[in-house]
Structures are given as structure tokens and as C-alpha cells.
Amino acid sequence: MVTTEIDDKKVKITLNHIKDASKDMKRPFRIIAQEMRESVRENFEVGGRFSKAGSIIGGTSKWVKGKFGGSLIRTGNLRDSITSKSDENGAQVGTNLKYAAIHNFGGKIKEHDVVARNGRALKFVVSGKTLFRKKAHIPTMDIPARPFMVVQPEDIEGFKETILEHLTGDAKP
């Protein structure tokens, strides 16, 4: 007769540590939220890093150059509006600007007029000249998709490492 004895003490210690660590995920999600924000901001700096329109997974594709160039950085407002937040349940990155979605996903802008508010003027640069107007007519335009709300595969691997380190990092069998 053969007898086998398994010492599972180390496994139980590790599993108990994972169970305890999983009760407070605020710290790893805070780190992940900050890293997602930095990844999205980097997309602006390099002119896009996406796999395909509509995907949140990054890649090597660059943004298509539109009428005003390929960059989404004219004023920096869109890039600077990228925020992150987190809690014990997850991490998020996003923007609250109305025009962010059409730049990210692309689409058609219907013809419309824009009027300056509060007695101010609209400022345009046309052929190197700065123009000021009380109102402007915007024709129908196709806006190409320039996905910026994407994270890179290596970032996702880093997120996994952050969570794994949190859950198992201090487990001392």
C-alpha cells in the first residue's frame, strides 16, 4: 500500500491572502486608472495608436489626416479633458466634451450655424490669417474616426500585473 501526504499549508496561506486582498481593490484600480489616462493621452501625442475603429484595444494604426490635418491637438482641450477615476470596483477613463465621441468614432456633422455667445467673437485661422466673426456657417462634413480612447495591449498586461501583485504580493507562506 502506497500513502501520499500533501502539505497544503502554503496554498491555504496564499488563498487566504488573496481573499483578504480582494476585499480592498482601491489601490490597484487607482494605479490602473492613472495608467489608462496616460495611455490615452499618449495617443494624442503620437497621432493615434489603434487597431481598428470601434475597438478599445490599441495598435499601430495612425489617424487619417482630415481637412485640418491628422492631429486632434489644435487647442489641447480634448487631450486635456481626459480624466480618470476609480473606486473599489473598477477604473475608468473618459471625457465629458460633447465633440469627443465624433472624433473617436467618426461620423457626419449636419450643416449648422455657430453664433458667438455673450457678445464675444469666433476666432478662425484661414490661410495663416486670423479672422474674427460673430457667426459662422458650418457645412455638412464627414469626420473620420480617430480613435483615441484606446489602451495598448502592453498596458493591459501591466494592469493584470498590478492586480496580481496586489492579490499575491504580500503572501508569505
PDB file of C-alpha atoms in Angstrom:
ATOM      1  CA  MET A   1       0.000   0.000   0.000  1.00  0.00           C
ATOM      2  CA  VAL A   2       1.255   3.475  -1.004  1.00  0.00           C
ATOM      3  CA  THR A   3       0.358   6.507   1.082  1.00  0.00           C
ATOM      4  CA  THR A   4       0.680  10.080  -0.104  1.00  0.00           C
ATOM      5  CA  GLU A   5       0.607  13.101   2.106  1.00  0.00           C
ATOM      6  CA  ILE A   6       0.089  16.578   0.678  1.00  0.00           C
ATOM      7  CA  ASP A   7       1.128  19.633   2.662  1.00  0.00           C
ATOM      8  CA  ASP A   8      -1.277  22.336   1.507  1.00  0.00           C
ATOM      9  CA  LYS A   9      -0.382  24.863   4.220  1.00  0.00           C
ATOM     10  CA  LYS A  10       1.334  27.248   1.741  1.00  0.00           C
ATOM     11  CA  VAL A  11      -1.603  27.078  -0.670  1.00  0.00           C
ATOM     12  CA  LYS A  12      -4.086  27.861   2.112  1.00  0.00           C
ATOM     13  CA  ILE A  13      -1.992  30.847   3.279  1.00  0.00           C
ATOM     14  CA  THR A  14      -1.791  32.205  -0.272  1.00  0.00           C
ATOM     15  CA  LEU A  15      -5.505  31.715  -0.912  1.00  0.00           C
ATOM     16  CA  ASN A  16      -6.396  33.424   2.381  1.00  0.00           C
ATOM     17  CA  HIS A  17      -4.144  36.342   1.437  1.00  0.00           C
ATOM     18  CA  ILE A  18      -5.841  36.626  -1.980  1.00  0.00           C
ATOM     19  CA  LYS A  19      -9.255  36.530  -0.304  1.00  0.00           C
ATOM     20  CA  ASP A  20      -8.253  39.308   2.133  1.00  0.00           C
ATOM     21  CA  ALA A  21      -6.532  41.442  -0.515  1.00  0.00           C
ATOM     22  CA  SER A  22      -9.520  41.204  -2.860  1.00  0.00           C
ATOM     23  CA  LYS A  23     -11.681  42.975  -0.259  1.00  0.00           C
ATOM     24  CA  ASP A  24      -9.870  46.275  -0.897  1.00  0.00           C
ATOM     25  CA  MET A  25      -9.064  46.879  -4.561  1.00  0.00           C
ATOM     26  CA  LYS A  26      -8.968  50.700  -4.361  1.00  0.00           C
ATOM     27  CA  ARG A  27      -5.183  50.983  -4.679  1.00  0.00           C
ATOM     28  CA  PRO A  28      -4.677  48.774  -7.770  1.00  0.00           C
ATOM     29  CA  PHE A  29      -7.677  50.321  -9.524  1.00  0.00           C
ATOM     30  CA  ARG A  30      -6.338  53.820  -8.753  1.00  0.00           C
ATOM     31  CA  ILE A  31      -2.998  52.851 -10.347  1.00  0.00           C
ATOM     32  CA  ILE A  32      -4.750  51.328 -13.368  1.00  0.00           C
ATOM     33  CA  ALA A  33      -6.951  54.416 -13.852  1.00  0.00           C
ATOM     34  CA  GLN A  34      -3.888  56.678 -13.873  1.00  0.00           C
ATOM     35  CA  GLU A  35      -2.077  54.381 -16.324  1.00  0.00           C
ATOM     36  CA  MET A  36      -5.119  54.277 -18.645  1.00  0.00           C
ATOM     37  CA  ARG A  37      -5.273  58.072 -18.634  1.00  0.00           C
ATOM     38  CA  GLU A  38      -1.591  58.343 -19.535  1.00  0.00           C
ATOM     39  CA  SER A  39      -2.011  55.771 -22.317  1.00  0.00           C
ATOM     40  CA  VAL A  40      -4.923  57.707 -23.842  1.00  0.00           C
ATOM     41  CA  ARG A  41      -3.001  60.997 -23.586  1.00  0.00           C
ATOM     42  CA  GLU A  42      -0.057  59.348 -25.371  1.00  0.00           C
ATOM     43  CA  ASN A  43      -2.406  58.543 -28.284  1.00  0.00           C
ATOM     44  CA  PHE A  44      -2.759  62.289 -28.889  1.00  0.00           C
ATOM     45  CA  GLU A  45       0.975  62.882 -28.804  1.00  0.00           C
ATOM     46  CA  VAL A  46       1.787  60.250 -31.458  1.00  0.00           C
ATOM     47  CA  GLY A  47      -1.214  60.783 -33.773  1.00  0.00           C
ATOM     48  CA  GLY A  48      -3.095  57.619 -32.907  1.00  0.00           C
ATOM     49  CA  ARG A  49      -2.291  54.077 -31.794  1.00  0.00           C
ATOM     50  CA  PHE A  50      -5.329  51.967 -32.586  1.00  0.00           C
ATOM     51  CA  SER A  51      -6.148  48.570 -34.066  1.00  0.00           C
ATOM     52  CA  LYS A  52      -9.480  49.347 -35.749  1.00  0.00           C
ATOM     53  CA  ALA A  53     -12.246  51.897 -35.408  1.00  0.00           C
ATOM     54  CA  GLY A  54     -14.635  50.977 -32.610  1.00  0.00           C
ATOM     55  CA  SER A  55     -12.139  48.837 -30.682  1.00  0.00           C
ATOM     56  CA  ILE A  56     -10.744  49.827 -27.288  1.00  0.00           C
ATOM     57  CA  ILE A  57      -7.584  47.837 -27.992  1.00  0.00           C
ATOM     58  CA  GLY A  58      -4.672  49.847 -29.278  1.00  0.00           C
ATOM     59  CA  GLY A  59      -2.419  49.014 -32.178  1.00  0.00           C
ATOM     60  CA  THR A  60      -0.131  50.586 -34.744  1.00  0.00           C
ATOM     61  CA  SER A  61      -2.633  52.417 -36.960  1.00  0.00           C
ATOM     62  CA  LYS A  62      -2.363  56.211 -37.134  1.00  0.00           C
ATOM     63  CA  TRP A  63      -5.204  58.697 -37.575  1.00  0.00           C
ATOM     64  CA  VAL A  64      -6.285  59.622 -41.099  1.00  0.00           C
ATOM     65  CA  LYS A  65      -5.387  63.171 -41.973  1.00  0.00           C
ATOM     66  CA  GLY A  66      -8.535  65.250 -42.349  1.00  0.00           C
ATOM     67  CA  LYS A  67      -9.128  68.735 -43.707  1.00  0.00           C
ATOM     68  CA  PHE A  68      -7.254  70.258 -40.792  1.00  0.00           C
ATOM     69  CA  GLY A  69      -4.527  67.592 -40.538  1.00  0.00           C
ATOM     70  CA  GLY A  70      -4.279  64.307 -38.686  1.00  0.00           C
ATOM     71  CA  SER A  71      -3.792  65.683 -35.217  1.00  0.00           C
ATOM     72  CA  LEU A  72      -6.533  66.091 -32.651  1.00  0.00           C
ATOM     73  CA  ILE A  73      -4.433  68.705 -30.869  1.00  0.00           C
ATOM     74  CA  ARG A  74      -5.294  72.202 -32.015  1.00  0.00           C
ATOM     75  CA  THR A  75      -6.120  73.750 -28.658  1.00  0.00           C
ATOM     76  CA  GLY A  76      -5.353  70.741 -26.445  1.00  0.00           C
ATOM     77  CA  ASN A  77      -8.826  70.907 -24.884  1.00  0.00           C
ATOM     78  CA  LEU A  78      -9.799  67.370 -25.881  1.00  0.00           C
ATOM     79  CA  ARG A  79      -6.499  65.859 -24.738  1.00  0.00           C
ATOM     80  CA  ASP A  80      -6.599  67.853 -21.504  1.00  0.00           C
ATOM     81  CA  SER A  81     -10.195  66.811 -20.804  1.00  0.00           C
ATOM     82  CA  ILE A  82      -9.195  63.157 -20.384  1.00  0.00           C
ATOM     83  CA  THR A  83      -9.824  62.197 -16.788  1.00  0.00           C
ATOM     84  CA  SER A  84      -9.623  59.017 -14.786  1.00  0.00           C
ATOM     85  CA  LYS A  85     -11.452  57.787 -11.748  1.00  0.00           C
ATOM     86  CA  SER A  86     -11.530  54.636  -9.730  1.00  0.00           C
ATOM     87  CA  ASP A  87     -13.074  53.019  -6.700  1.00  0.00           C
ATOM     88  CA  GLU A  88     -13.064  49.573  -5.122  1.00  0.00           C
ATOM     89  CA  ASN A  89     -14.989  48.152  -8.098  1.00  0.00           C
ATOM     90  CA  GLY A  90     -13.015  49.348 -11.103  1.00  0.00           C
ATOM     91  CA  ALA A  91     -11.174  52.009 -13.076  1.00  0.00           C
ATOM     92  CA  GLN A  92     -12.453  54.381 -15.751  1.00  0.00           C
ATOM     93  CA  VAL A  93     -11.034  56.871 -18.196  1.00  0.00           C
ATOM     94  CA  GLY A  94     -13.091  59.340 -20.215  1.00  0.00           C
ATOM     95  CA  THR A  95     -14.004  62.863 -21.205  1.00  0.00           C
ATOM     96  CA  ASN A  96     -17.121  64.983 -20.814  1.00  0.00           C
ATOM     97  CA  LEU A  97     -16.677  67.029 -24.010  1.00  0.00           C
ATOM     98  CA  LYS A  98     -19.644  66.792 -26.400  1.00  0.00           C
ATOM     99  CA  TYR A  99     -17.491  66.544 -29.506  1.00  0.00           C
ATOM    100  CA  ALA A 100     -15.223  63.762 -28.189  1.00  0.00           C
ATOM    101  CA  ALA A 101     -17.401  60.919 -29.489  1.00  0.00           C
ATOM    102  CA  ILE A 102     -17.464  62.110 -33.090  1.00  0.00           C
ATOM    103  CA  HIS A 103     -13.680  62.434 -33.126  1.00  0.00           C
ATOM    104  CA  ASN A 104     -13.235  58.996 -31.561  1.00  0.00           C
ATOM    105  CA  PHE A 105     -15.823  57.116 -33.648  1.00  0.00           C
ATOM    106  CA  GLY A 106     -16.187  59.378 -36.692  1.00  0.00           C
ATOM    107  CA  GLY A 107     -19.461  60.488 -38.233  1.00  0.00           C
ATOM    108  CA  LYS A 108     -21.250  63.208 -40.118  1.00  0.00           C
ATOM    109  CA  ILE A 109     -21.855  66.737 -38.860  1.00  0.00           C
ATOM    110  CA  LYS A 110     -25.003  68.286 -40.282  1.00  0.00           C
ATOM    111  CA  GLU A 111     -24.954  71.776 -41.717  1.00  0.00           C
ATOM    112  CA  HIS A 112     -25.467  74.366 -38.981  1.00  0.00           C
ATOM    113  CA  ASP A 113     -24.638  77.893 -37.842  1.00  0.00           C
ATOM    114  CA  VAL A 114     -22.413  78.755 -34.914  1.00  0.00           C
ATOM    115  CA  VAL A 115     -23.006  82.065 -33.141  1.00  0.00           C
ATOM    116  CA  ALA A 116     -20.628  83.714 -30.687  1.00  0.00           C
ATOM    117  CA  ARG A 117     -22.003  83.875 -27.154  1.00  0.00           C
ATOM    118  CA  ASN A 118     -22.033  86.758 -24.693  1.00  0.00           C
ATOM    119  CA  GLY A 119     -21.064  89.366 -27.282  1.00  0.00           C
ATOM    120  CA  ARG A 120     -17.779  87.623 -27.991  1.00  0.00           C
ATOM    121  CA  ALA A 121     -16.389  86.632 -31.387  1.00  0.00           C
ATOM    122  CA  LEU A 122     -15.486  83.360 -33.045  1.00  0.00           C
ATOM    123  CA  LYS A 123     -11.812  83.065 -33.973  1.00  0.00           C
ATOM    124  CA  PHE A 124     -10.651  81.267 -37.122  1.00  0.00           C
ATOM    125  CA  VAL A 125      -7.283  80.891 -38.784  1.00  0.00           C
ATOM    126  CA  VAL A 126      -7.650  80.707 -42.570  1.00  0.00           C
ATOM    127  CA  SER A 127      -4.596  80.605 -44.831  1.00  0.00           C
ATOM    128  CA  GLY A 128      -2.454  81.877 -41.989  1.00  0.00           C
ATOM    129  CA  LYS A 129      -4.720  84.872 -41.272  1.00  0.00           C
ATOM    130  CA  THR A 130      -6.657  85.201 -38.025  1.00  0.00           C
ATOM    131  CA  LEU A 131     -10.308  86.117 -38.574  1.00  0.00           C
ATOM    132  CA  PHE A 132     -12.975  87.101 -36.049  1.00  0.00           C
ATOM    133  CA  ARG A 133     -16.689  86.697 -36.796  1.00  0.00           C
ATOM    134  CA  LYS A 134     -19.957  86.967 -34.870  1.00  0.00           C
ATOM    135  CA  LYS A 135     -21.269  83.828 -36.589  1.00  0.00           C
ATOM    136  CA  ALA A 136     -20.134  81.117 -38.972  1.00  0.00           C
ATOM    137  CA  HIS A 137     -21.919  78.682 -41.242  1.00  0.00           C
ATOM    138  CA  ILE A 138     -20.625  75.116 -40.907  1.00  0.00           C
ATOM    139  CA  PRO A 139     -21.350  72.919 -43.938  1.00  0.00           C
ATOM    140  CA  THR A 140     -22.122  69.201 -43.721  1.00  0.00           C
ATOM    141  CA  MET A 141     -18.846  67.372 -43.057  1.00  0.00           C
ATOM    142  CA  ASP A 142     -17.644  63.814 -42.683  1.00  0.00           C
ATOM    143  CA  ILE A 143     -15.386  63.465 -39.657  1.00  0.00           C
ATOM    144  CA  PRO A 144     -13.028  60.479 -39.915  1.00  0.00           C
ATOM    145  CA  ALA A 145     -12.761  58.135 -36.930  1.00  0.00           C
ATOM    146  CA  ARG A 146      -9.633  58.928 -34.950  1.00  0.00           C
ATOM    147  CA  PRO A 147      -9.835  56.516 -32.024  1.00  0.00           C
ATOM    148  CA  PHE A 148      -8.075  57.970 -29.003  1.00  0.00           C
ATOM    149  CA  MET A 149      -9.972  56.152 -26.234  1.00  0.00           C
ATOM    150  CA  VAL A 150      -7.869  53.007 -26.590  1.00  0.00           C
ATOM    151  CA  VAL A 151      -5.261  51.321 -24.438  1.00  0.00           C
ATOM    152  CA  GLN A 152      -2.350  49.304 -25.728  1.00  0.00           C
ATOM    153  CA  PRO A 153      -2.006  45.523 -25.281  1.00  0.00           C
ATOM    154  CA  GLU A 154       1.140  46.079 -23.182  1.00  0.00           C
ATOM    155  CA  ASP A 155      -0.878  48.401 -20.910  1.00  0.00           C
ATOM    156  CA  ILE A 156      -3.447  45.656 -20.392  1.00  0.00           C
ATOM    157  CA  GLU A 157      -0.650  43.256 -19.435  1.00  0.00           C
ATOM    158  CA  GLY A 158       0.535  45.887 -16.942  1.00  0.00           C
ATOM    159  CA  PHE A 159      -2.987  46.135 -15.485  1.00  0.00           C
ATOM    160  CA  LYS A 160      -3.005  42.369 -14.975  1.00  0.00           C
ATOM    161  CA  GLU A 161       0.388  42.549 -13.248  1.00  0.00           C
ATOM    162  CA  THR A 162      -0.840  45.355 -10.963  1.00  0.00           C
ATOM    163  CA  ILE A 163      -3.828  43.268  -9.865  1.00  0.00           C
ATOM    164  CA  LEU A 164      -1.792  40.075  -9.495  1.00  0.00           C
ATOM    165  CA  GLU A 165       0.849  41.882  -7.439  1.00  0.00           C
ATOM    166  CA  HIS A 166      -1.862  43.339  -5.209  1.00  0.00           C
ATOM    167  CA  LEU A 167      -3.537  39.988  -4.682  1.00  0.00           C
ATOM    168  CA  THR A 168      -0.409  37.879  -4.177  1.00  0.00           C
ATOM    169  CA  GLY A 169       2.407  40.353  -3.461  1.00  0.00           C
ATOM    170  CA  ASP A 170       2.441  40.140   0.311  1.00  0.00           C
ATOM    171  CA  ALA A 171       1.507  36.485   0.621  1.00  0.00           C
ATOM    172  CA  LYS A 172       4.260  34.946   2.774  1.00  0.00           C
ATOM    173  CA  PRO A 173       3.741  31.182   3.001  1.00  0.00           C
TER     174      PRO A 173
END
